[in-house]
PDB file of C-alpha atoms in Angstrom:
ATOM      1  CA  MET A1485       3.823 -16.507  13.550  1.00 54.00           C
ATOM      2  CA  ASN A1486       4.630 -15.127   9.940  1.00 62.00           C
ATOM      3  CA  ILE A1487       1.438 -14.129   8.097  1.00 62.00           C
ATOM      4  CA  LEU A1488       2.783 -15.764   4.559  1.00 61.00           C
ATOM      5  CA  GLU A1489       2.930 -19.145   7.087  1.00 62.00           C
ATOM      6  CA  ILE A1490      -1.006 -18.972   8.141  1.00 66.00           C
ATOM      7  CA  ASP A1491      -3.467 -21.098   4.901  1.00 71.00           C
ATOM      8  CA  PHE A1492      -7.054 -18.675   4.496  1.00 72.00           C
ATOM      9  CA  LEU A1493      -7.847 -21.362   1.944  1.00 75.00           C
ATOM     10  CA  PRO A1494     -10.177 -22.559   3.492  1.00 76.00           C
ATOM     11  CA  GLU A1495     -11.673 -19.407   3.936  1.00 77.00           C
ATOM     12  CA  LEU A1496     -11.256 -17.435   0.562  1.00 82.00           C
ATOM     13  CA  GLN A1497     -14.227 -17.645  -1.493  1.00 80.00           C
ATOM     14  CA  PHE A1498     -13.320 -16.802  -5.493  1.00 85.00           C
ATOM     15  CA  GLN A1499     -15.992 -16.158  -8.029  1.00 79.00           C
ATOM     16  CA  ALA A1500     -14.666 -16.243 -11.715  1.00 81.00           C
ATOM     17  CA  SER A1501     -16.023 -13.652 -14.105  1.00 82.00           C
ATOM     18  CA  ARG A1502     -15.985 -12.536 -17.776  1.00 78.00           C
ATOM     19  CA  SER A1503     -12.987 -10.547 -18.294  1.00 74.00           C
ATOM     20  CA  SER A1504     -13.087  -6.767 -19.860  1.00 73.00           C
ATOM     21  CA  GLY A1505     -10.660  -5.124 -22.139  1.00 65.00           C
ATOM     22  CA  ALA A1506      -8.423  -7.453 -25.099  1.00 66.00           C
ATOM     23  CA  GLY A1507      -8.594 -10.673 -25.980  1.00 64.00           C
ATOM     24  CA  GLY A1508     -11.035 -10.830 -29.254  1.00 65.00           C
ATOM     25  CA  GLN A1509     -13.419 -13.958 -28.998  1.00 68.00           C
ATOM     26  CA  ASN A1510     -11.532 -15.594 -25.941  1.00 65.00           C
ATOM     27  CA  VAL A1511     -13.063 -12.962 -23.320  1.00 64.00           C
ATOM     28  CA  ASN A1512     -16.916 -13.270 -24.934  1.00 67.00           C
ATOM     29  CA  LYS A1513     -16.482 -16.564 -24.378  1.00 73.00           C
ATOM     30  CA  VAL A1514     -14.703 -17.564 -21.027  1.00 74.00           C
ATOM     31  CA  SER A1515     -14.633 -16.268 -17.537  1.00 79.00           C
ATOM     32  CA  SER A1516     -11.039 -16.150 -16.516  1.00 81.00           C
ATOM     33  CA  LYS A1517     -11.352 -12.269 -14.303  1.00 86.00           C
ATOM     34  CA  VAL A1518     -11.158 -14.193 -10.440  1.00 88.00           C
ATOM     35  CA  GLU A1519     -12.391 -11.628  -7.275  1.00 89.00           C
ATOM     36  CA  LEU A1520     -11.167 -13.079  -4.111  1.00 89.00           C
ATOM     37  CA  ARG A1521     -13.339 -12.094  -0.806  1.00 89.00           C
ATOM     38  CA  PHE A1522     -11.743 -12.038   2.180  1.00 88.00           C
ATOM     39  CA  ASN A1523     -14.342 -11.419   5.459  1.00 87.00           C
ATOM     40  CA  VAL A1524     -11.657  -9.635   7.637  1.00 84.00           C
ATOM     41  CA  VAL A1525     -14.440  -8.959  10.159  1.00 84.00           C
ATOM     42  CA  ASN A1526     -14.899 -12.737  10.549  1.00 85.00           C
ATOM     43  CA  SER A1527     -11.394 -14.966   9.809  1.00 84.00           C
ATOM     44  CA  GLN A1528     -11.309 -17.348  12.839  1.00 83.00           C
ATOM     45  CA  LEU A1529      -7.404 -16.873  11.941  1.00 83.00           C
ATOM     46  CA  LEU A1530      -6.347 -12.883  12.446  1.00 84.00           C
ATOM     47  CA  ASP A1531      -6.743 -11.824  16.146  1.00 85.00           C
ATOM     48  CA  GLU A1532      -8.214  -8.317  16.910  1.00 89.00           C
ATOM     49  CA  SER A1533      -5.416  -6.400  16.506  1.00 88.00           C
ATOM     50  CA  GLN A1534      -4.287  -7.674  13.273  1.00 87.00           C
ATOM     51  CA  LYS A1535      -8.251  -7.451  12.203  1.00 87.00           C
ATOM     52  CA  ALA A1536      -8.288  -3.964  13.205  1.00 89.00           C
ATOM     53  CA  LEU A1537      -5.632  -3.107  11.333  1.00 88.00           C
ATOM     54  CA  ILE A1538      -6.557  -4.380   8.335  1.00 87.00           C
ATOM     55  CA  LEU A1539      -9.353  -2.600   8.244  1.00 87.00           C
ATOM     56  CA  GLN A1540      -7.790   1.315   8.850  1.00 87.00           C
ATOM     57  CA  LYS A1541      -5.348   0.213   6.854  1.00 88.00           C
ATOM     58  CA  LEU A1542      -6.909  -1.143   3.440  1.00 85.00           C
ATOM     59  CA  LYS A1543     -10.849   0.529   3.217  1.00 85.00           C
ATOM     60  CA  ASN A1544     -10.659   1.368   0.743  1.00 88.00           C
ATOM     61  CA  GLN A1545     -10.854  -2.229  -0.252  1.00 85.00           C
ATOM     62  CA  ILE A1546     -13.373  -3.360   2.226  1.00 86.00           C
ATOM     63  CA  ASN A1547     -16.978  -3.289   1.533  1.00 86.00           C
ATOM     64  CA  GLY A1548     -20.085  -3.038   3.870  1.00 86.00           C
ATOM     65  CA  GLU A1549     -19.503  -6.426   5.951  1.00 86.00           C
ATOM     66  CA  GLY A1550     -16.393  -6.331   5.782  1.00 83.00           C
ATOM     67  CA  GLU A1551     -15.323  -8.439   3.096  1.00 87.00           C
ATOM     68  CA  LEU A1552     -11.306  -7.078   1.911  1.00 88.00           C
ATOM     69  CA  ILE A1553     -12.005  -7.660  -2.139  1.00 88.00           C
ATOM     70  CA  VAL A1554      -9.278  -9.079  -4.488  1.00 89.00           C
ATOM     71  CA  VAL A1555      -9.376  -8.407  -8.172  1.00 89.00           C
ATOM     72  CA  SER A1556      -7.086 -10.573 -10.976  1.00 88.00           C
ATOM     73  CA  GLN A1557      -7.808 -10.215 -14.841  1.00 85.00           C
ATOM     74  CA  GLU A1558      -4.573 -10.062 -16.212  1.00 81.00           C
ATOM     75  CA  ASP A1559      -4.167 -13.505 -17.663  1.00 81.00           C
ATOM     76  CA  ARG A1560      -6.877 -15.335 -20.405  1.00 79.00           C
ATOM     77  CA  SER A1561      -6.588 -18.447 -17.600  1.00 82.00           C
ATOM     78  CA  GLN A1562      -8.792 -18.164 -15.067  1.00 83.00           C
ATOM     79  CA  LEU A1563      -6.715 -20.592 -13.326  1.00 88.00           C
ATOM     80  CA  LYS A1564      -3.282 -17.877 -13.688  1.00 89.00           C
ATOM     81  CA  ASN A1565      -5.312 -15.331 -12.252  1.00 89.00           C
ATOM     82  CA  ARG A1566      -6.385 -17.246  -9.641  1.00 89.00           C
ATOM     83  CA  THR A1567      -2.966 -18.055  -7.652  1.00 89.00           C
ATOM     84  CA  LEU A1568      -2.007 -14.236  -8.811  1.00 91.00           C
ATOM     85  CA  VAL A1569      -4.728 -12.962  -7.131  1.00 91.00           C
ATOM     86  CA  ILE A1570      -3.936 -15.281  -4.078  1.00 89.00           C
ATOM     87  CA  LYS A1571       0.034 -13.811  -4.499  1.00 91.00           C
ATOM     88  CA  LYS A1572      -1.746 -10.574  -4.278  1.00 91.00           C
ATOM     89  CA  PHE A1573      -3.785 -11.080  -1.168  1.00 90.00           C
ATOM     90  CA  LYS A1574      -0.673 -12.211   0.738  1.00 88.00           C
ATOM     91  CA  ALA A1575       1.096  -9.312  -0.637  1.00 90.00           C
ATOM     92  CA  LEU A1576      -1.675  -6.706   0.505  1.00 90.00           C
ATOM     93  CA  LEU A1577      -2.039  -8.479   4.187  1.00 88.00           C
ATOM     94  CA  VAL A1578       1.984  -8.347   4.646  1.00 88.00           C
ATOM     95  CA  LYS A1579       2.146  -4.605   3.797  1.00 89.00           C
ATOM     96  CA  ALA A1580      -1.238  -3.904   5.964  1.00 88.00           C
ATOM     97  CA  LEU A1581      -0.112  -6.533   9.142  1.00 87.00           C
ATOM     98  CA  THR A1582       4.352  -4.274   8.955  1.00 87.00           C
ATOM     99  CA  VAL A1583       3.817  -1.636  11.602  1.00 84.00           C
ATOM    100  CA  ALA A1584       6.398   1.510  10.357  1.00 85.00           C
ATOM    101  CA  PRO A1585       9.141   1.655  12.211  1.00 90.00           C
ATOM    102  CA  LYS A1586       8.619   4.927  14.615  1.00 92.00           C
ATOM    103  CA  ARG A1587      10.768   7.983  13.807  1.00 91.00           C
ATOM    104  CA  LYS A1588      13.917   9.704  15.465  1.00 92.00           C
ATOM    105  CA  PRO A1589      13.902  13.429  15.570  1.00 91.00           C
ATOM    106  CA  THR A1590      17.243  14.143  15.099  1.00 92.00           C
ATOM    107  CA  LYS A1591      19.156  17.385  15.871  1.00 93.00           C
ATOM    108  CA  PRO A1592      21.526  19.803  13.245  1.00 93.00           C
ATOM    109  CA  THR A1593      24.899  19.330  14.137  1.00 95.00           C
ATOM    110  CA  ALA A1594      26.846  21.688  15.153  1.00 96.00           C
ATOM    111  CA  ALA A1595      28.781  21.907  11.357  1.00 97.00           C
ATOM    112  CA  MET A1596      25.894  22.238  10.012  1.00 96.00           C
ATOM    113  CA  ILE A1597      24.222  25.006  12.327  1.00 96.00           C
ATOM    114  CA  ALA A1598      26.981  26.787  11.476  1.00 97.00           C
ATOM    115  CA  GLU A1599      27.344  26.272   7.444  1.00 97.00           C
ATOM    116  CA  ARG A1600      23.619  27.326   7.854  1.00 97.00           C
ATOM    117  CA  LEU A1601      24.498  30.550   9.880  1.00 97.00           C
ATOM    118  CA  LYS A1602      27.247  31.466   7.517  1.00 97.00           C
ATOM    119  CA  ASP A1603      24.486  31.568   3.602  1.00 97.00           C
ATOM    120  CA  LYS A1604      22.878  32.989   5.930  1.00 97.00           C
ATOM    121  CA  LYS A1605      24.841  36.406   6.936  1.00 96.00           C
ATOM    122  CA  LYS A1606      26.307  36.390   2.904  1.00 96.00           C
ATOM    123  CA  LYS A1607      22.515  36.519   1.133  1.00 95.00           C
ATOM    124  CA  SER A1608      21.803  39.597   4.407  1.00 93.00           C
ATOM    125  CA  GLU A1609      25.276  40.793   2.539  1.00 91.00           C
ATOM    126  CA  ARG A1610      24.829  40.431  -0.789  1.00 91.00           C
ATOM    127  CA  LYS A1611      21.091  41.586  -0.313  1.00 90.00           C
ATOM    128  CA  THR A1612      22.700  44.698   1.759  1.00 89.00           C
ATOM    129  CA  GLN A1613      24.594  45.116  -1.629  1.00 87.00           C
ATOM    130  CA  ARG A1614      21.682  45.772  -3.426  1.00 88.00           C
ATOM    131  CA  GLY A1615      20.359  48.217  -1.821  1.00 75.00           C
ATOM    132  CA  LYS A1616      20.544  52.484  -1.979  1.00 69.00           C
ATOM    133  CA  VAL A1617      23.591  53.762  -4.746  1.00 71.00           C
ATOM    134  CA  VAL A1618      25.878  57.133  -2.905  1.00 70.00           C
ATOM    135  CA  TYR A1619      26.990  58.998  -5.304  1.00 72.00           C
TER     136      TYR A1619
END
């Protein structure tokens, strides 16, 4: 199942607080900053392998209780920040759960090897020409 199709809302906890930064009097009065908390360890929507991947890749954003914390305070509206934080959360999960394809080592071609050896020979000759001057 695609991670974007899962409805995480029942397991998400939101907390609003006053935002920092510019905004004038609005900042002092309105709680527009939204903090999303998602308990990765106790989630019933993810299987064990997904939980392990998330815990490993997002360990700097997960607290001691196993909660993934995502914050949004870009907008002056709490509702817009809530939708932004959900988008950020889903993007984080998608990025954490995508496994990079394994790299296949390649061999240098014969032409590449020949070119490298030719350049090496040219450099060597240039350096030997710098040698002692015979009178």
